[in-house]
Each structure stands twice: as structure tokens, then as C-alpha cells.
């Protein structure tokens, strides 16, 4: 079963990520790998060459090749909504 970090403490959950995926995606989370879902507001770096993201707490997560395009698209939408990325 996967571990999850909530409110800065790690807990063991008795369900797969798939169980939570629909709900979390509606809350803005992005599935980046079969092992990881992330909240884009905590992504501080996307390393395209290593297929890795870095979160604000220092954790890194691998990006699955087939999910990379979707991640970049959703992250750019998130940044645009925050006003970080200007529209052309």
C-alpha cells in the first residue's frame, strides 16, 4: 500500500493511488507516475532532461514518459491561473 504525506506527516493508506485519483484530480492534483500524484502548487522545478520534478519540501518525483506532456500542460495551466505565465 502506498504512503502519503498529509500535513507534513507520512501515513500508510490501505488503498492504491488509483482509488484516490479521480477525487484528487478534481482537487487539482496531477498524476505524474504510477507511484506519484502531486499538487502543482508545490512543484518548484521541472527538470525536463532528467524527467524529474522537485517539490517545495525538497522531495523529488520521477515523471513517467507517457505522462510528461499532460503534466507540462496542466502545470502551465496552473501557472497561468496564478498569473505566473502570461498569455500570448
Tab-separated table of C-alpha atoms in Angstrom:
chain	number	residue	atom	x	y	z
A	1	UNK	CA	0.000	0.000	0.000
A	2	UNK	CA	1.199	3.495	-0.685
A	3	UNK	CA	2.428	6.027	1.786
A	4	UNK	CA	1.132	9.549	1.554
A	5	UNK	CA	2.254	12.781	3.122
A	6	UNK	CA	-0.510	14.845	4.675
A	7	UNK	CA	0.123	17.904	6.783
A	8	UNK	CA	3.850	17.116	6.895
A	9	UNK	CA	3.425	13.619	8.323
A	10	UNK	CA	3.675	10.394	6.408
A	11	UNK	CA	0.851	7.869	6.770
A	12	UNK	CA	0.135	4.463	5.289
A	13	UNK	CA	-3.133	4.237	3.364
A	14	UNK	CA	-4.899	0.984	2.625
A	15	UNK	CA	-5.758	1.862	-0.971
A	16	UNK	CA	-3.871	2.256	-4.215
A	17	UNK	CA	-3.336	5.666	-5.773
A	18	UNK	CA	-5.944	4.734	-8.375
A	19	UNK	CA	-8.548	4.663	-5.590
A	20	UNK	CA	-7.880	8.354	-4.845
A	21	UNK	CA	-7.046	9.519	-8.373
A	22	UNK	CA	-10.473	10.754	-9.532
A	23	UNK	CA	-11.068	12.721	-6.341
A	24	UNK	CA	-7.564	14.202	-6.219
A	25	UNK	CA	-7.583	15.152	-9.916
A	26	UNK	CA	-10.767	17.141	-9.272
A	27	UNK	CA	-8.858	18.920	-6.494
A	28	UNK	CA	-6.090	19.889	-8.926
A	29	UNK	CA	-3.564	17.112	-8.278
A	30	UNK	CA	-1.621	15.693	-11.222
A	31	UNK	CA	-0.668	12.045	-11.698
A	32	UNK	CA	2.971	12.129	-12.791
A	33	UNK	CA	3.928	8.482	-12.350
A	34	UNK	CA	2.311	5.242	-11.263
A	35	UNK	CA	3.774	5.934	-7.820
A	36	UNK	CA	3.164	9.691	-7.543
A	37	UNK	CA	0.409	12.287	-7.564
A	38	UNK	CA	1.428	15.856	-6.814
A	39	UNK	CA	-0.213	19.151	-6.031
A	40	UNK	CA	1.095	21.569	-8.688
A	41	UNK	CA	1.233	24.463	-6.245
A	42	UNK	CA	4.164	22.711	-4.530
A	43	UNK	CA	6.124	21.963	-7.728
A	44	UNK	CA	9.095	24.319	-7.801
A	45	UNK	CA	11.172	22.744	-10.567
A	46	UNK	CA	10.554	20.597	-13.613
A	47	UNK	CA	13.777	19.028	-14.890
A	48	UNK	CA	12.990	18.042	-18.456
A	49	UNK	CA	16.321	16.331	-19.078
A	50	UNK	CA	16.039	14.031	-16.039
A	51	UNK	CA	12.245	13.603	-16.161
A	52	UNK	CA	12.032	14.704	-12.532
A	53	UNK	CA	10.101	17.291	-10.577
A	54	UNK	CA	11.148	18.871	-7.317
A	55	UNK	CA	8.615	19.844	-4.677
A	56	UNK	CA	8.873	22.712	-2.219
A	57	UNK	CA	9.652	20.283	0.625
A	58	UNK	CA	12.707	19.003	-1.271
A	59	UNK	CA	11.195	15.688	-2.355
A	60	UNK	CA	11.671	14.671	-5.967
A	61	UNK	CA	9.413	12.533	-8.116
A	62	UNK	CA	10.065	10.713	-11.353
A	63	UNK	CA	7.875	11.708	-14.300
A	64	UNK	CA	6.600	8.854	-16.430
A	65	UNK	CA	7.397	9.412	-20.119
A	66	UNK	CA	3.792	8.898	-21.188
A	67	UNK	CA	2.511	11.368	-18.544
A	68	UNK	CA	5.087	14.079	-19.227
A	69	UNK	CA	3.123	16.011	-21.862
A	70	UNK	CA	-0.005	16.041	-19.714
A	71	UNK	CA	1.976	17.180	-16.670
A	72	UNK	CA	3.571	20.072	-18.537
A	73	UNK	CA	0.192	21.112	-19.976
A	74	UNK	CA	-1.554	21.030	-16.573
A	75	UNK	CA	1.336	22.745	-14.811
A	76	UNK	CA	1.330	25.570	-17.372
A	77	UNK	CA	-2.430	25.976	-16.913
A	78	UNK	CA	-1.880	26.144	-13.148
A	79	UNK	CA	0.875	28.755	-13.552
A	80	UNK	CA	-1.280	30.770	-15.962
A	81	UNK	CA	-4.154	30.838	-13.443
A	82	UNK	CA	-1.709	32.104	-10.808
A	83	UNK	CA	-0.599	34.832	-13.207
A	84	UNK	CA	2.963	33.497	-13.464
A	85	UNK	CA	2.734	32.727	-17.195
A	86	UNK	CA	1.414	35.473	-19.466
A	87	UNK	CA	-0.910	34.521	-22.290
A	88	UNK	CA	0.132	35.388	-25.821
